[in-house]
Every structure is written in C-alpha cells, then in structure tokens.
Coordinates of C-alpha atoms and ligand atoms in Angstrom, one line a residue:
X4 CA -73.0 129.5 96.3
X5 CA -75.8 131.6 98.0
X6 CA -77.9 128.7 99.3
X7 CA -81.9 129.4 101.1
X8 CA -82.7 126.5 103.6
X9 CA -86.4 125.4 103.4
X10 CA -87.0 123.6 106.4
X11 CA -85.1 123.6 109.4
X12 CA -85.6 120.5 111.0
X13 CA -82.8 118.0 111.7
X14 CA -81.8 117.2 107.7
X15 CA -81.7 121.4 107.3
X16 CA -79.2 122.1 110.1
X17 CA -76.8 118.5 108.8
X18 CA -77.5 120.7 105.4
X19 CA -76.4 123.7 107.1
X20 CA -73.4 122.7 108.4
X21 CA -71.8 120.5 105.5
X22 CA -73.1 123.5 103.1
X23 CA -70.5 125.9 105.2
X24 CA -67.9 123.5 105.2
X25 CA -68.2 123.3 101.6
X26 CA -67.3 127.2 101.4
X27 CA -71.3 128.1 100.1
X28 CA -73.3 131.4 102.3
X29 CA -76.9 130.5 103.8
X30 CA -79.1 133.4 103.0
X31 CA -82.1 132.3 104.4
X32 CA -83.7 129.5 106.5
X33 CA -87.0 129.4 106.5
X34 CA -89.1 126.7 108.9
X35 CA -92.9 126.5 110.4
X36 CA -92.2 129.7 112.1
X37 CA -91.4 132.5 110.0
X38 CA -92.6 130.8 106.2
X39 CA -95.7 133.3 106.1
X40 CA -92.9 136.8 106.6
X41 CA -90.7 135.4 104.0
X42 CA -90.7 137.5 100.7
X43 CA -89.7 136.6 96.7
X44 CA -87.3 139.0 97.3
X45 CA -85.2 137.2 100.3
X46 CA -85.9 133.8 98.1
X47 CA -84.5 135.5 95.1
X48 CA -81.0 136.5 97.3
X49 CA -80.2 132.5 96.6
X50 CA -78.7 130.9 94.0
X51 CA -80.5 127.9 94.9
X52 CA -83.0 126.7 97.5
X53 CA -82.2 123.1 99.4
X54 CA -86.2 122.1 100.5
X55 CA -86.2 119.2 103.3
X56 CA -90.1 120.2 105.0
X57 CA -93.0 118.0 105.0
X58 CA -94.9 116.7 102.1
X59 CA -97.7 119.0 103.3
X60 CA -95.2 121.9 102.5
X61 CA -92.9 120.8 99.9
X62 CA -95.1 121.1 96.4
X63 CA -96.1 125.0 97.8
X64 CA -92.1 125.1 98.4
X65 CA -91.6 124.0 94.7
X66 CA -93.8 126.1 93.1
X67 CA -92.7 129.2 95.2
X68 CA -89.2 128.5 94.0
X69 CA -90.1 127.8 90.2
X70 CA -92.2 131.4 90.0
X71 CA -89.0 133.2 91.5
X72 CA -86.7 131.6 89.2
X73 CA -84.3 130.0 91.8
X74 CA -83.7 126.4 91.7
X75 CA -84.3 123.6 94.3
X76 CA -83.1 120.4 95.7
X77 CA -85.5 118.5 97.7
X78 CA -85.3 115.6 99.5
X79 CA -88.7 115.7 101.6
X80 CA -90.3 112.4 101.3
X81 CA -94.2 111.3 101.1
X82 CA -95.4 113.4 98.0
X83 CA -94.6 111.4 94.9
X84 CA -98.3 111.1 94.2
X85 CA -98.2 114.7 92.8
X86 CA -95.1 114.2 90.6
X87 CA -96.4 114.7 87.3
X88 CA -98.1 118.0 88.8
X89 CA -94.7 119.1 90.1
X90 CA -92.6 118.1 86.9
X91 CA -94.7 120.0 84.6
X92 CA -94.8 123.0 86.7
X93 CA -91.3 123.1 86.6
X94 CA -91.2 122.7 82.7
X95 CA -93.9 125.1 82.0
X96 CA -91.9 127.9 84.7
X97 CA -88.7 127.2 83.0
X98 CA -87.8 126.0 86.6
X99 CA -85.4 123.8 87.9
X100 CA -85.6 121.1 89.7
X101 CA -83.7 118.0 91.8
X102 CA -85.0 115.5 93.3
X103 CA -84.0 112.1 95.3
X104 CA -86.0 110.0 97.9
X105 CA -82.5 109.4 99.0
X106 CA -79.2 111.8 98.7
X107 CA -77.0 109.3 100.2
X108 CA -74.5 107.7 97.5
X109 CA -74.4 104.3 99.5
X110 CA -78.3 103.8 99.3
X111 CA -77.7 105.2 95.3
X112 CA -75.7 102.3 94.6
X113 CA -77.6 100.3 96.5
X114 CA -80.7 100.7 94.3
X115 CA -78.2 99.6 91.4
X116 CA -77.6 96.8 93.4
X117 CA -81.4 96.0 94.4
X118 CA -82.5 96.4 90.3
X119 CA -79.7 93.7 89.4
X120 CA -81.2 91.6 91.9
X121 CA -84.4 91.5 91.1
X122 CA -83.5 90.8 87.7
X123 CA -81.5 87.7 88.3
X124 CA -84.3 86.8 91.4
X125 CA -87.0 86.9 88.5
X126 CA -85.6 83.4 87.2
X127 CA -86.4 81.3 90.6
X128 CA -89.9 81.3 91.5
X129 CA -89.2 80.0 95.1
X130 CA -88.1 82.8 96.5
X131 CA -91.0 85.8 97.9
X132 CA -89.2 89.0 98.2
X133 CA -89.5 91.7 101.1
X134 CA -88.5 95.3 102.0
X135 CA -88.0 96.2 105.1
X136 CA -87.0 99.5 106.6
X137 CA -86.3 101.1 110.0
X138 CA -86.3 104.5 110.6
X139 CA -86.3 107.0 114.1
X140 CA -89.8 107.5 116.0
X141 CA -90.1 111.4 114.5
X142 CA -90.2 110.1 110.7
X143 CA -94.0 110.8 109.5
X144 CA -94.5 109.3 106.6
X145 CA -94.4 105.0 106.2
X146 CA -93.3 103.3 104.5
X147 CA -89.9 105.2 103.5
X148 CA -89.2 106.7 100.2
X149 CA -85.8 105.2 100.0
X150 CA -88.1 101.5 100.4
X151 CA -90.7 102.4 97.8
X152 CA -87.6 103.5 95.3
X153 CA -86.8 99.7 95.7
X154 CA -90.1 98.3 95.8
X155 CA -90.8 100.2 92.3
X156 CA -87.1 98.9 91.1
X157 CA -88.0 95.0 91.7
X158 CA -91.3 95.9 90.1
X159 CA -89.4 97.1 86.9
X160 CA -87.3 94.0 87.1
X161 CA -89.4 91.1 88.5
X162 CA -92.6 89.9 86.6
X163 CA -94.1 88.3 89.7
X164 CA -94.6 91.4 91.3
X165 CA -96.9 94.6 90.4
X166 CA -97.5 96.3 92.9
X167 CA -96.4 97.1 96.9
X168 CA -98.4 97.0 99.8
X169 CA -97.2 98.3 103.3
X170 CA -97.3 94.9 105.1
X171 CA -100.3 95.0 107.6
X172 CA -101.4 91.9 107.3
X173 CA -103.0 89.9 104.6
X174 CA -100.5 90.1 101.5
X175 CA -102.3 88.7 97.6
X176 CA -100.5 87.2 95.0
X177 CA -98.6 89.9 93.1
X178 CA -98.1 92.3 95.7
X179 CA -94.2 93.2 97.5
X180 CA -94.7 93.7 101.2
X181 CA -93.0 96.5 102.8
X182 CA -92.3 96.5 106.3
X183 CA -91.4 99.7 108.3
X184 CA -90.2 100.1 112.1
X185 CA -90.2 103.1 113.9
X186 CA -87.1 102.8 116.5
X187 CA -85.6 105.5 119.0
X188 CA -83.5 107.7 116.8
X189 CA -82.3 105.5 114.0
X190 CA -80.8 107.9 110.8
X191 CA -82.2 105.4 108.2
X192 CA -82.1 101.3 107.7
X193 CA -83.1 99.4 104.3
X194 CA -82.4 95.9 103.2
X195 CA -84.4 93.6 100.7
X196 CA -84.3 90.0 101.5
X197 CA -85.6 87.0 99.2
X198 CA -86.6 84.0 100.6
X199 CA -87.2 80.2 100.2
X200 CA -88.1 77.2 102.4
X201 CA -84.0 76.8 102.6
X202 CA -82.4 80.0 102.6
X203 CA -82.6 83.9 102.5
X204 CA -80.5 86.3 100.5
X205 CA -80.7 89.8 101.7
X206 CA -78.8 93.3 100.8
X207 CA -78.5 95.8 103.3
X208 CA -78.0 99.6 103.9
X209 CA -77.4 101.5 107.1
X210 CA -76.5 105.0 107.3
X211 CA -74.7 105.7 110.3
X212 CA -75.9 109.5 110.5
X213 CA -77.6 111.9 108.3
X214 CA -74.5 113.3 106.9
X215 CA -74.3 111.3 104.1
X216 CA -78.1 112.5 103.3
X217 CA -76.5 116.2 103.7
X218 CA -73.5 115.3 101.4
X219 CA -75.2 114.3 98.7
X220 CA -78.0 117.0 99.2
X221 CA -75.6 119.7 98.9
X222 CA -73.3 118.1 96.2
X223 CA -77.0 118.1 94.0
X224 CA -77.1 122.0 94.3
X225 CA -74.0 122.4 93.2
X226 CA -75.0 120.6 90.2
X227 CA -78.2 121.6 90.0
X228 CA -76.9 125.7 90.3
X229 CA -77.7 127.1 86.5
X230 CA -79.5 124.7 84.7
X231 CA -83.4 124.2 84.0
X232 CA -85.1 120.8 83.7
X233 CA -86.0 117.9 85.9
X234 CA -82.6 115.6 87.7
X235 CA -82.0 112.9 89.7
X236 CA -79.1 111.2 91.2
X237 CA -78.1 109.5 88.3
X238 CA -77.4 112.5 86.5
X239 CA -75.3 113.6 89.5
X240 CA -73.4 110.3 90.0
X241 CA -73.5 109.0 86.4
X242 CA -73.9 105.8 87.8
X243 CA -73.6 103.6 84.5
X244 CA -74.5 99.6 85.5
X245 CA -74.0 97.0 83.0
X246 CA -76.6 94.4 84.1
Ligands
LIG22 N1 -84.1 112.4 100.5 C1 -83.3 112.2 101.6 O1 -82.1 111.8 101.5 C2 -83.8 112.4 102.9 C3 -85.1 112.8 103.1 N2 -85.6 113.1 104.3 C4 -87.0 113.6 104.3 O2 -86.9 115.0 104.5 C5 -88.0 115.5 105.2 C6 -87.6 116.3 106.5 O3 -86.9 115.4 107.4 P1 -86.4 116.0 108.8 O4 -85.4 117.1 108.6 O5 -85.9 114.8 109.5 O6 -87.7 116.5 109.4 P2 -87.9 117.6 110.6 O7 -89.3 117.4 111.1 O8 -86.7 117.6 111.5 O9 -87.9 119.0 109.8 C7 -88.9 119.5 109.0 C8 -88.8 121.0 108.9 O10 -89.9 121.4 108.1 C9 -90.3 122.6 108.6 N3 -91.7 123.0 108.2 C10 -92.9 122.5 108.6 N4 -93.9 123.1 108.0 C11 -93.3 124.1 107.3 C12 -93.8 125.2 106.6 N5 -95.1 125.4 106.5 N6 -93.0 126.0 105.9 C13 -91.6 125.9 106.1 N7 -91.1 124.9 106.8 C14 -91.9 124.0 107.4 C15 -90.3 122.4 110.1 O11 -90.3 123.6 110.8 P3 -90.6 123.7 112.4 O12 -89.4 123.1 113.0 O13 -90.7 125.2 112.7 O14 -91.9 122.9 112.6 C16 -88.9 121.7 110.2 O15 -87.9 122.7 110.2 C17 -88.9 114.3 105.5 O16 -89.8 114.2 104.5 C18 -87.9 113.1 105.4 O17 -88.5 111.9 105.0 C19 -84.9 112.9 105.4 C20 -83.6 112.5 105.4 C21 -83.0 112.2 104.1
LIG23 O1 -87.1 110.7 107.4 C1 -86.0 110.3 107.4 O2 -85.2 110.4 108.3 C2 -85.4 109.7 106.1 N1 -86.2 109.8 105.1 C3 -85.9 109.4 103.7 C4 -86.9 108.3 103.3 O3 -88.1 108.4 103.6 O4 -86.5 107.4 102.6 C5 -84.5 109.0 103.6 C6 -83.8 108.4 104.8 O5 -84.0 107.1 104.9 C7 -84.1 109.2 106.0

C-alpha cells in the first residue's frame, strides 16, 4: 500500500518503520514544517493517510483527507469533543475513516477486560473506583485517551458513576477520578483499581514501547484501505466478549 504520514513525530517514524517492514511505500510525510507546501495532488499519490499530529491539527487533517478521497487512520488523542462534527463529515464526503484512542491490541483487550469489571464491581457498593495513567513528559494532552476510553466503559457498566473528573482535588458523589503522571519517557501506563477499607483489586497495562501502537496503527490501514464509513478496533479485531 501507498501510505502518506501526517505527522512525524515519534508515533509517525515507529509508523514508518513497521509500515516498511510490512512491505507498504511511504509517499509522503508531512509534519509542522512543510504542511502549508503540501498539495491534493501528493495526498491523492496514497492509498491511505496514517494521521498521529496534535488535536489542534488532526480534524483539518481529517477533513483534508475526506475532500481528496483518501482514507485515514488516526490515532492523535485530545479531540473527541468534535466527534460527531468529524463522523458526519466523513459520511456526508463519502470518506473513510478509523479511529482508536489506542492501537495497541493489549490495551484493546484490556478495555474488554475493564467493561466486565465494572459490570461485576457494580454489585458491591464498598469499593470507589480509580484510573490512573502515566505517560512521558512530551504527552500534551491529560488525562490520556486510552484512560477516558475506560472511564466512559465503567460509566456504561457501573450505575454509581456518571461522569469523570481529572482528579485535582475535591472529587463529588458520582464522579470517577482520573489521575495522570507525567514521567521521563514512559511509552504509555493504565490500570483501574477498586477499592475498599480491606482490599484493592486493580488491572494493569504497560506497553513496553510504541510499537505495539504502530502495529496496530498500520494493521487498521490495511483494513481500512477501500472501504467508506466510520471503524474502530472492534471491527479490526472482532473482539466478541461474552460478559
Ligand atoms: N492512539 C494511539 O494508539 C496513540 C496515540 N498517540 C497520540 O498521537 C499523537 C501524536 O503523538 P506523538 O507522535 O507522540 O507526538 P509528537 O509530538 O512526537 O508528534 C506530533 C507530530 O505532529 C506534527 N504536527 C504538528 N503540527 C502540525 C501541522 N500543523 N501539520 C502537520 N503536522 C503537524 C509535528 O510536527 P513537528 O515535529 O514539525 O512539530 C510532529 O511531527 C498524540 O495526540 C498522542 O496522544 C500516541 C501514541 C499512541
Ligand atoms: O501520547 C502518547 O504517547 C499516547 N497517547 C495515547 C493516549 O492518549 O491514550 C495512547 C498511548 O497511551 C500513548
């Protein structure tokens, strides 16, 4: 596959280099520097576009792709708010569109995982539930979208919750405090602990790089590569849990 790489940061060169392992061509790579130069016509050279920017850039990325007819995997984090703007767009283009807070399978299953949880922790009213993640000192946006995928999964499943709060202080009845750490250079840490006056039961993920992030980024634009519509990682994996 002919694959355009916007943003070239640290998840675009991972990207990069798993994408040419995989046997695919990078036709363009487009970052801060040279976005303004770049024409439809070098975007239109791929057969998909693989978007990790900022969520300052990515809905501009989104809608540059949907106009040209080339469809895109993103994984940039911190712009959810505008996902029914996004969504449509792509509908109304005829566009294409993939999208995960978090490519990694392990964190995939995890949320599986974190949903059957919840449902069972919904039962025993002594236990308060927490996220907490911990990511390198570069990451701008907090809390993590990988930590408000769960938060909004133990809101699905647990009536005593509705609604997160990133936990800076004071935390009211109802709310799910999410606690985020910036640390050195640290690829990406989640885990979602419930607690009572006697014990804690936590889960845990820790990627060990950002390959697994790449893997899964590049494995969704093989996927993604001639359809139209709106997917997520369930489509890719066809994770099926019987709760
Ligand atoms: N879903 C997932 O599995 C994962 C998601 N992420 C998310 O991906 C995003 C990127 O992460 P990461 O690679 O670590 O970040 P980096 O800061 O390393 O890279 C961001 C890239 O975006 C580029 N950029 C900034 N502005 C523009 C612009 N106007 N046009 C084009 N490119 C631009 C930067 O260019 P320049 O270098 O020139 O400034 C840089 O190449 C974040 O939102 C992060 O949360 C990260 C890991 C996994
Ligand atoms: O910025 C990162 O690095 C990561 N961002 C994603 C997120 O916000 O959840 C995924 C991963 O944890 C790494």
């Amino acid at each position: 596959m002919k694959i355009a790489l916007l943003g070239y940061g640290r998840m675009g060169k991972a990207i990069e280099r798993l994408a040419r392992e995989r046997g695919h061509e990078i036709v363009l790579i487009v970052d801060e520097t040279n976005r303004a130069s770049c024409t439809d016509e070098q975007l239109k050279q791929a057969d998909v576009a693989i978007e990790f920017t900022t969520p300052a850039v990515a809905v501009d990325d989104y809608g540059w792709c949907f106009r040209n007819g080339v469809p895109v995997v993103s994984g940039t984090t911190g712009w959810l708010e505008r996902w029914s703007e996004v969504t449509e767009l792509c509908n109304e283009t005829g566009g294409a569109f993939f999208y995960a807070s978090n490519y990694s399978i392990g964190v995939n299953i995890f949320f599986h995982l974190n949903r059957w949880l919840a449902k069972t922790m919904a039962g025993f009213d002594n236990y308060k539930v927490f996220v907490e993640e911990t990511h390198h000192v570069h990451k701008l946006d907090a809390p993590s979208g990988t930590a408000i995928t769960l938060a909004e999964g133990i809101l699905e499943e647990h009536p005593k919750y509705s609604s997160w709060k990133l936990d800076e202080g004071e935390v009211k009845a109802g709310e799910l405090p999410i606690k985020a750490k910036r640390e050195g250079e640290v690829p990406g840490i989640h885990a979602v602990t419930y607690k009572s006056e006697v014990d804690e039961i936590q889960i845990y993920h820790s990627a060990f790089s950002r390959d697994g992030f790449a893997q899964g980024a590049v494995m969704a634009a093989e996927f993604l590569a001639g359809k139209k519509g709106v997917y997520g990682m369930d489509d890719l994996l066809e994770l099926k849990v019987k709760n």
